[in-house]
Short mmCIF file of C-alpha atoms and ligand atoms in Angstrom, two decimals:
data_model
loop_
_atom_site.label_atom_id
_atom_site.label_comp_id
_atom_site.label_asym_id
_atom_site.label_seq_id
_atom_site.Cartn_x
_atom_site.Cartn_y
_atom_site.Cartn_z
CA UNK A 1 39.51 -105.33 60.35
CA UNK A 2 40.66 -101.76 60.76
CA UNK A 3 40.19 -99.01 58.21
CA UNK A 4 41.41 -95.41 58.47
CA UNK A 5 39.88 -92.46 56.70
CA UNK A 6 42.08 -89.37 56.57
CA UNK A 7 40.10 -86.15 56.25
CA UNK A 8 36.83 -85.89 58.16
CA UNK A 9 35.26 -83.41 55.77
CA UNK A 10 32.29 -84.10 53.53
CA UNK A 11 33.68 -87.08 51.62
CA UNK A 12 35.73 -88.58 54.46
CA UNK A 13 32.94 -88.47 57.02
CA UNK A 14 30.46 -89.94 54.52
CA UNK A 15 32.88 -92.75 53.70
CA UNK A 16 33.43 -93.47 57.43
CA UNK A 17 29.68 -93.49 57.98
CA UNK A 18 29.10 -96.01 55.17
CA UNK A 19 31.98 -98.20 56.41
CA UNK A 20 30.41 -98.15 59.88
CA UNK A 21 26.70 -98.65 59.22
CA UNK A 22 27.29 -101.28 56.56
CA UNK A 23 29.74 -103.01 58.94
CA UNK A 24 32.39 -103.15 56.23
CA UNK A 25 35.08 -102.74 58.91
CA UNK A 26 35.09 -103.63 62.60
CA UNK A 27 36.99 -100.46 63.49
CA UNK A 28 37.00 -97.17 61.63
CA UNK A 29 39.49 -94.45 62.52
CA UNK A 30 38.69 -90.98 61.26
CA UNK A 31 41.59 -88.51 61.32
CA UNK A 32 41.65 -84.80 60.56
CA UNK A 33 44.05 -81.94 61.15
CA UNK A 34 41.26 -79.70 62.47
CA UNK A 35 41.22 -79.90 66.27
CA UNK A 36 38.28 -81.98 67.54
CA UNK A 37 36.59 -82.23 64.14
CA UNK A 38 37.15 -85.93 63.47
CA UNK A 39 36.38 -86.77 67.11
CA UNK A 40 33.01 -85.02 66.72
CA UNK A 41 32.14 -86.76 63.45
CA UNK A 42 33.15 -90.15 64.87
CA UNK A 43 31.05 -89.56 67.98
CA UNK A 44 28.05 -88.69 65.82
CA UNK A 45 28.52 -91.88 63.75
CA UNK A 46 28.83 -93.93 66.98
CA UNK A 47 25.65 -92.39 68.36
CA UNK A 48 23.75 -93.45 65.22
CA UNK A 49 24.70 -97.10 65.84
CA UNK A 50 21.88 -97.87 68.32
CA UNK A 51 19.39 -96.42 65.83
CA UNK A 52 20.68 -98.07 62.68
CA UNK A 53 21.88 -101.20 64.52
CA UNK A 54 25.57 -101.70 63.77
CA UNK A 55 28.48 -102.48 66.04
CA UNK A 56 31.42 -101.00 64.16
CA UNK A 57 33.66 -98.99 66.50
CA UNK A 58 34.30 -95.53 65.08
CA UNK A 59 36.91 -93.34 66.67
CA UNK A 60 38.16 -89.90 65.73
CA UNK A 61 41.51 -88.22 66.30
CA UNK A 62 43.33 -84.98 65.57
CA UNK A 63 46.44 -85.77 63.53
CA UNK A 64 47.40 -88.70 65.83
CA UNK A 65 48.64 -91.41 63.46
CA UNK A 66 49.41 -93.84 66.30
CA UNK A 67 45.63 -94.41 66.40
CA UNK A 68 45.71 -95.51 62.77
CA UNK A 69 48.40 -98.17 63.31
CA UNK A 70 47.97 -101.44 61.44
CA UNK A 71 45.06 -100.37 59.29
CA UNK A 72 44.33 -102.74 56.42
CA UNK A 73 43.07 -99.98 54.17
CA UNK A 74 43.55 -96.22 54.37
CA UNK A 75 41.34 -93.81 52.43
CA UNK A 76 42.88 -90.37 51.84
CA UNK A 77 40.31 -87.60 51.39
CA UNK A 78 42.30 -84.73 52.88
CA UNK A 79 42.76 -81.78 50.58
CA UNK A 80 41.32 -78.45 49.66
CA UNK A 81 38.75 -77.84 46.99
CA UNK A 82 39.77 -75.13 44.52
CA UNK A 83 39.01 -71.68 45.95
CA UNK A 84 38.25 -68.51 43.97
CA UNK A 85 41.48 -66.92 42.76
CA UNK A 86 43.43 -70.16 43.20
CA UNK A 87 45.15 -71.42 40.05
CA UNK A 88 45.16 -75.10 39.17
CA UNK A 89 48.90 -75.17 39.87
CA UNK A 90 48.33 -73.68 43.36
CA UNK A 91 45.78 -76.40 44.05
CA UNK A 92 48.18 -79.10 42.87
CA UNK A 93 50.95 -77.75 45.12
CA UNK A 94 48.68 -77.47 48.18
CA UNK A 95 47.02 -80.84 47.82
CA UNK A 96 50.23 -82.63 46.83
CA UNK A 97 51.78 -81.24 50.04
CA UNK A 98 48.85 -82.52 52.10
CA UNK A 99 48.63 -85.92 50.36
CA UNK A 100 52.41 -86.38 50.55
CA UNK A 101 52.61 -85.59 54.28
CA UNK A 102 49.59 -87.78 55.04
CA UNK A 103 50.97 -90.70 53.00
CA UNK A 104 54.30 -90.59 54.85
CA UNK A 105 52.52 -90.94 58.19
CA UNK A 106 50.13 -93.58 56.87
CA UNK A 107 52.88 -95.94 55.69
CA UNK A 108 54.93 -95.32 58.83
CA UNK A 109 52.12 -96.70 61.00
CA UNK A 110 50.44 -99.06 58.53
CA UNK A 111 53.19 -100.39 56.25
CA UNK A 112 50.93 -103.15 54.93
CA UNK A 113 47.96 -100.98 54.12
CA UNK A 114 46.32 -100.54 50.76
CA UNK A 115 45.86 -96.83 50.04
CA UNK A 116 42.82 -95.43 48.27
CA UNK A 117 43.25 -91.81 47.20
CA UNK A 118 40.20 -89.58 46.76
CA UNK A 119 41.75 -86.09 46.91
CA UNK A 120 41.80 -84.04 43.70
CA UNK A 121 43.23 -83.72 41.11
CA UNK A 122 42.68 -87.45 41.52
CA UNK A 123 44.99 -89.03 38.97
CA UNK A 124 47.93 -86.89 40.04
CA UNK A 125 47.29 -87.25 43.78
CA UNK A 126 47.37 -91.02 43.22
CA UNK A 127 50.77 -90.49 41.56
CA UNK A 128 51.93 -88.44 44.56
CA UNK A 129 50.79 -91.07 47.10
CA UNK A 130 52.39 -93.83 45.04
CA UNK A 131 55.73 -91.98 44.86
CA UNK A 132 55.81 -91.09 48.56
CA UNK A 133 54.61 -94.47 49.84
CA UNK A 134 57.03 -96.50 47.68
CA UNK A 135 54.43 -99.28 47.75
CA UNK A 136 53.81 -101.49 44.72
CA UNK A 137 51.36 -100.03 42.23
CA UNK A 138 48.59 -102.52 43.03
CA UNK A 139 48.42 -101.10 46.58
CA UNK A 140 48.05 -97.38 45.81
CA UNK A 141 44.93 -96.67 43.82
CA UNK A 142 42.55 -93.83 43.19
CA UNK A 143 38.77 -93.57 43.35
CA UNK A 144 37.11 -91.85 40.41
CA UNK A 145 35.84 -94.48 38.00
CA UNK A 146 33.19 -95.90 40.33
CA UNK A 147 31.81 -92.40 40.83
CA UNK A 148 31.94 -91.49 37.15
CA UNK A 149 30.26 -94.74 36.10
CA UNK A 150 27.67 -94.33 38.88
CA UNK A 151 26.74 -90.92 37.50
CA UNK A 152 26.50 -92.35 33.98
CA UNK A 153 24.44 -95.32 35.19
CA UNK A 154 22.08 -93.08 37.15
CA UNK A 155 21.45 -90.89 34.09
CA UNK A 156 20.72 -93.98 31.97
CA UNK A 157 18.34 -95.36 34.58
CA UNK A 158 16.52 -92.02 34.64
CA UNK A 159 16.31 -91.91 30.84
CA UNK A 160 14.92 -95.45 30.55
CA UNK A 161 12.96 -95.44 33.81
CA UNK A 162 14.61 -98.70 34.91
CA UNK A 163 16.41 -99.69 38.08
CA UNK A 164 19.97 -98.38 38.37
CA UNK A 165 20.85 -101.86 39.69
CA UNK A 166 20.46 -103.32 36.21
CA UNK A 167 22.87 -100.97 34.47
CA UNK A 168 26.47 -102.08 34.03
CA UNK A 169 29.12 -99.85 32.56
CA UNK A 170 32.83 -99.20 32.35
CA UNK A 171 34.68 -95.98 31.65
CA UNK A 172 38.42 -95.48 31.21
CA UNK A 173 40.89 -92.64 31.47
CA UNK A 174 41.25 -89.56 33.64
CA UNK A 175 38.70 -88.26 36.11
CA UNK A 176 36.22 -85.79 34.67
CA UNK A 177 36.55 -84.05 31.33
CA UNK A 178 39.00 -86.50 29.78
CA UNK A 179 37.22 -89.69 30.76
CA UNK A 180 36.83 -92.24 27.98
CA UNK A 181 33.28 -93.55 27.71
CA UNK A 182 32.72 -97.02 26.28
CA UNK A 183 29.03 -97.18 25.32
CA UNK A 184 29.52 -100.52 23.55
CA UNK A 185 30.39 -101.99 26.96
CA UNK A 186 27.27 -100.55 28.65
CA UNK A 187 24.36 -102.91 29.23
CA UNK A 188 20.88 -102.69 30.68
CA UNK A 189 19.91 -106.06 32.13
CA UNK A 190 22.33 -107.62 29.64
CA UNK A 191 20.97 -105.65 26.66
CA UNK A 192 23.47 -103.31 24.95
CA UNK A 193 22.45 -99.74 25.78
CA UNK A 194 22.86 -98.81 22.10
CA UNK A 195 19.73 -100.94 21.44
CA UNK A 196 17.68 -98.87 23.86
CA UNK A 197 18.91 -95.28 23.64
CA UNK A 198 19.43 -93.33 20.41
CA UNK A 199 23.03 -92.34 19.65
CA UNK A 200 22.49 -88.58 20.07
CA UNK A 201 20.70 -89.01 23.40
CA UNK A 202 23.44 -91.34 24.65
CA UNK A 203 26.03 -88.79 23.60
CA UNK A 204 24.32 -86.08 25.65
CA UNK A 205 24.25 -88.45 28.66
CA UNK A 206 27.98 -89.01 28.23
CA UNK A 207 28.64 -85.28 28.01
CA UNK A 208 26.60 -84.72 31.18
CA UNK A 209 28.63 -87.47 32.90
CA UNK A 210 31.91 -85.76 31.98
CA UNK A 211 30.66 -82.57 33.57
CA UNK A 212 28.99 -84.46 36.44
CA UNK A 213 31.23 -83.01 39.15
CA UNK A 214 30.83 -79.46 37.85
CA UNK A 215 27.03 -79.78 37.74
CA UNK A 216 27.00 -80.47 41.48
CA UNK A 217 29.50 -77.70 42.31
CA UNK A 218 27.25 -75.27 40.45
CA UNK A 219 24.20 -76.40 42.43
CA UNK A 220 25.79 -76.62 45.89
CA UNK A 221 28.82 -74.36 45.79
CA UNK A 222 31.02 -77.31 46.73
CA UNK A 223 31.76 -80.75 45.37
CA UNK A 224 29.70 -83.88 45.99
CA UNK A 225 30.11 -86.25 48.94
CA UNK A 226 27.36 -88.91 49.17
CA UNK A 227 28.30 -90.75 45.98
CA UNK A 228 32.08 -90.18 46.33
CA UNK A 229 32.04 -91.34 49.97
CA UNK A 230 30.03 -94.46 49.10
CA UNK A 231 32.24 -95.19 46.10
CA UNK A 232 35.38 -95.15 48.24
CA UNK A 233 33.66 -97.38 50.82
CA UNK A 234 32.73 -99.83 48.05
CA UNK A 235 36.40 -100.12 47.10
CA UNK A 236 37.30 -100.74 50.76
CA UNK A 237 34.66 -103.46 50.94
CA UNK A 238 36.00 -105.23 47.85
CA UNK A 239 39.45 -105.30 49.45
CA UNK A 240 38.65 -106.26 53.04
CA UNK A 241 36.18 -108.94 51.96
CA UNK A 242 38.41 -110.10 49.08
CA UNK A 243 35.39 -109.83 46.80
CA UNK A 244 37.29 -109.71 43.47
CA UNK A 245 34.90 -107.01 42.26
CA UNK A 246 35.43 -105.55 38.81
CA UNK A 247 35.70 -101.77 39.04
CA UNK A 248 37.31 -98.96 37.09
CA UNK A 249 40.18 -97.80 39.32
CA UNK A 250 42.95 -95.23 38.85
CA UNK A 251 46.45 -96.68 38.98
CA UNK A 252 49.87 -96.49 37.42
CA UNK A 253 49.93 -98.06 33.96
CA UNK A 254 53.09 -99.74 32.76
CA UNK A 255 52.32 -100.47 29.15
CA UNK A 256 48.71 -101.64 29.53
CA UNK A 257 46.47 -100.11 26.83
CA UNK A 258 49.69 -98.78 25.28
CA UNK A 259 50.15 -96.32 28.18
CA UNK A 260 53.31 -96.11 30.27
CA UNK A 261 54.18 -94.21 33.47
CA UNK A 262 50.80 -92.54 33.69
CA UNK A 263 47.94 -92.78 36.20
CA UNK A 264 44.63 -93.51 34.54
CA UNK A 265 41.38 -95.30 35.27
CA UNK A 266 41.18 -98.87 33.96
CA UNK A 267 38.97 -101.86 34.76
CA UNK A 268 40.57 -104.07 37.38
CA UNK A 269 39.79 -106.95 39.73
CA UNK A 270 39.84 -105.63 43.28
CA UNK A 271 40.55 -108.05 46.15
CA UNK A 272 42.62 -108.52 49.27
CA UNK A 273 45.86 -107.56 47.47
CA UNK A 274 44.39 -104.37 46.06
CA UNK A 275 44.46 -104.56 42.28
CA UNK A 276 44.82 -108.25 41.51
CA UNK A 277 44.52 -107.97 37.74
CA UNK A 278 44.05 -105.33 35.08
CA UNK A 279 41.39 -106.29 32.56
CA UNK A 280 42.97 -105.13 29.34
CA UNK A 281 39.97 -105.08 27.04
CA UNK A 282 40.34 -104.40 23.33
CA UNK A 283 39.69 -100.81 22.29
CA UNK A 284 38.78 -99.57 18.84
CA UNK A 285 40.66 -96.72 17.13
CA UNK A 286 38.36 -93.96 18.35
CA UNK A 287 38.53 -95.21 21.94
CA UNK A 288 42.31 -95.52 21.81
CA UNK A 289 42.56 -91.97 20.48
CA UNK A 290 40.43 -90.70 23.40
CA UNK A 291 42.62 -92.62 25.84
CA UNK A 292 45.72 -91.01 24.32
CA UNK A 293 44.14 -87.57 24.84
CA UNK A 294 43.41 -88.52 28.43
CA UNK A 295 46.99 -89.69 28.92
CA UNK A 296 48.27 -86.39 27.50
CA UNK A 297 46.08 -84.36 29.85
CA UNK A 298 47.08 -86.34 32.96
CA UNK A 299 50.77 -86.33 32.03
CA UNK A 300 50.67 -82.54 31.69
CA UNK A 301 49.46 -82.28 35.30
CA UNK A 302 52.00 -84.88 36.43
CA UNK A 303 54.69 -82.67 34.91
CA UNK A 304 53.45 -79.68 36.91
CA UNK A 305 53.91 -81.79 40.06
CA UNK A 306 57.35 -83.00 38.92
CA UNK A 307 58.36 -79.37 38.32
CA UNK A 308 57.18 -78.35 41.78
CA UNK A 309 59.04 -81.26 43.34
CA UNK A 310 62.27 -80.31 41.55
CA UNK A 311 62.19 -76.79 43.08
N1 NAD B 1 37.93 -88.57 43.42
C1 NAD B 1 36.71 -88.09 43.36
O1 NAD B 1 35.90 -88.55 42.58
C2 NAD B 1 36.32 -86.96 44.30
C3 NAD B 1 34.97 -86.67 44.54
C4 NAD B 1 34.65 -85.66 45.43
C5 NAD B 1 35.66 -84.93 46.09
N2 NAD B 1 36.96 -85.25 45.81
C6 NAD B 1 38.07 -84.54 46.48
O2 NAD B 1 38.18 -85.05 47.81
C7 NAD B 1 38.76 -84.06 48.64
C8 NAD B 1 37.90 -83.86 49.88
O3 NAD B 1 36.66 -83.30 49.54
P1 NAD B 1 35.64 -82.84 50.68
O4 NAD B 1 34.43 -82.33 50.01
O5 NAD B 1 35.52 -83.90 51.71
O6 NAD B 1 36.45 -81.58 51.30
P2 NAD B 1 36.33 -81.01 52.77
O7 NAD B 1 36.95 -79.66 52.73
O8 NAD B 1 34.92 -81.14 53.27
O9 NAD B 1 37.24 -81.99 53.66
C9 NAD B 1 38.62 -82.06 53.58
C10 NAD B 1 39.15 -82.31 54.99
O10 NAD B 1 40.56 -82.54 54.92
C11 NAD B 1 41.12 -82.03 56.12
N3 NAD B 1 42.56 -81.85 55.97
C12 NAD B 1 43.25 -80.88 55.32
N4 NAD B 1 44.57 -81.07 55.46
C13 NAD B 1 44.74 -82.19 56.21
C14 NAD B 1 45.86 -82.91 56.67
N5 NAD B 1 47.10 -82.51 56.39
N6 NAD B 1 45.64 -84.02 57.42
C15 NAD B 1 44.41 -84.43 57.71
N7 NAD B 1 43.29 -83.79 57.29
C16 NAD B 1 43.46 -82.69 56.55
C17 NAD B 1 40.36 -80.71 56.33
O11 NAD B 1 40.47 -80.24 57.69
C18 NAD B 1 38.94 -81.12 55.95
O12 NAD B 1 38.18 -81.54 57.08
C19 NAD B 1 38.92 -82.80 47.77
O13 NAD B 1 40.24 -82.75 47.25
C20 NAD B 1 37.92 -83.04 46.66
O14 NAD B 1 38.24 -82.33 45.49
C21 NAD B 1 37.31 -86.24 44.95
#
């Protein structure tokens, strides 16, 4: 069971580490464009194995895709974070270039892989990888919903002083500001959260969740990696172990929830074929309106990418 992680930066290296120490894969290949960087991170992960007792083989390489051949799953984390003075459109162009070039190489050497995109802007980078790979939509998916729901669940657990294990939730829509929270589908040990947390408090938790990424950037000067890396590894696990886990995942919608030709987070069943089923739950009017707003926001960014591609 071979898994490749492209990008050995903060998120990629964390994901590779989780895949290794939790023995989710038997072989993890970490690839980066920076000379020696992935080799160093892989060596460090390998040297932790005798301490933490795992036998996953972790290897690193500098842009050598032959080493990634026949991977079952490939996680793409390569991309730049937004730098001061960089416009959003610059970031889209840069990261779309990186994600596109990486995807081409990935499918050349691992034509049967399932691709999990992590690079930002997430929904649109998933679009880019899907276009370039020409794989069916169930095999090119983006990680955002697990992270966003994890943040929401952790805030609820803190508020109620209960274990985060007992909090179940689902969110829809784009990553970040335009996510669509569904408090009526949030439970604490089976109890609807609306029975336990007052509406105004829950609303402030939801607002904090939407700005969850920004809160961390403000504190650390860069975006998060522990939770994003673990979230991507959890998606890999669901696929390689054919677990049929139910997760919010970003993918191309073709009419589900009334949305067409747009990449948004929706609850799915994740197994050995990637997305095996979309769980098209009923939404009320307010939720549908929020999803429409999310669709509009993501489509606007997709159009920026389409415009750049046409040049
Ligand atoms: N989807 C999410 O929820 C989520 C969460 C956190 C971060 N992110 C995104 O993930 C990406 C990675 O974040 P990070 O903190 O790990 O950044 P990072 O800068 O630490 O790592 C990125 C790595 O990508 C490598 N890279 C660049 N171009 C490459 C190429 N062509 N081929 C191979 N490797 C290449 C860089 O050398 C670097 O090591 C960013 O776009 C970030 O915004 C997404």
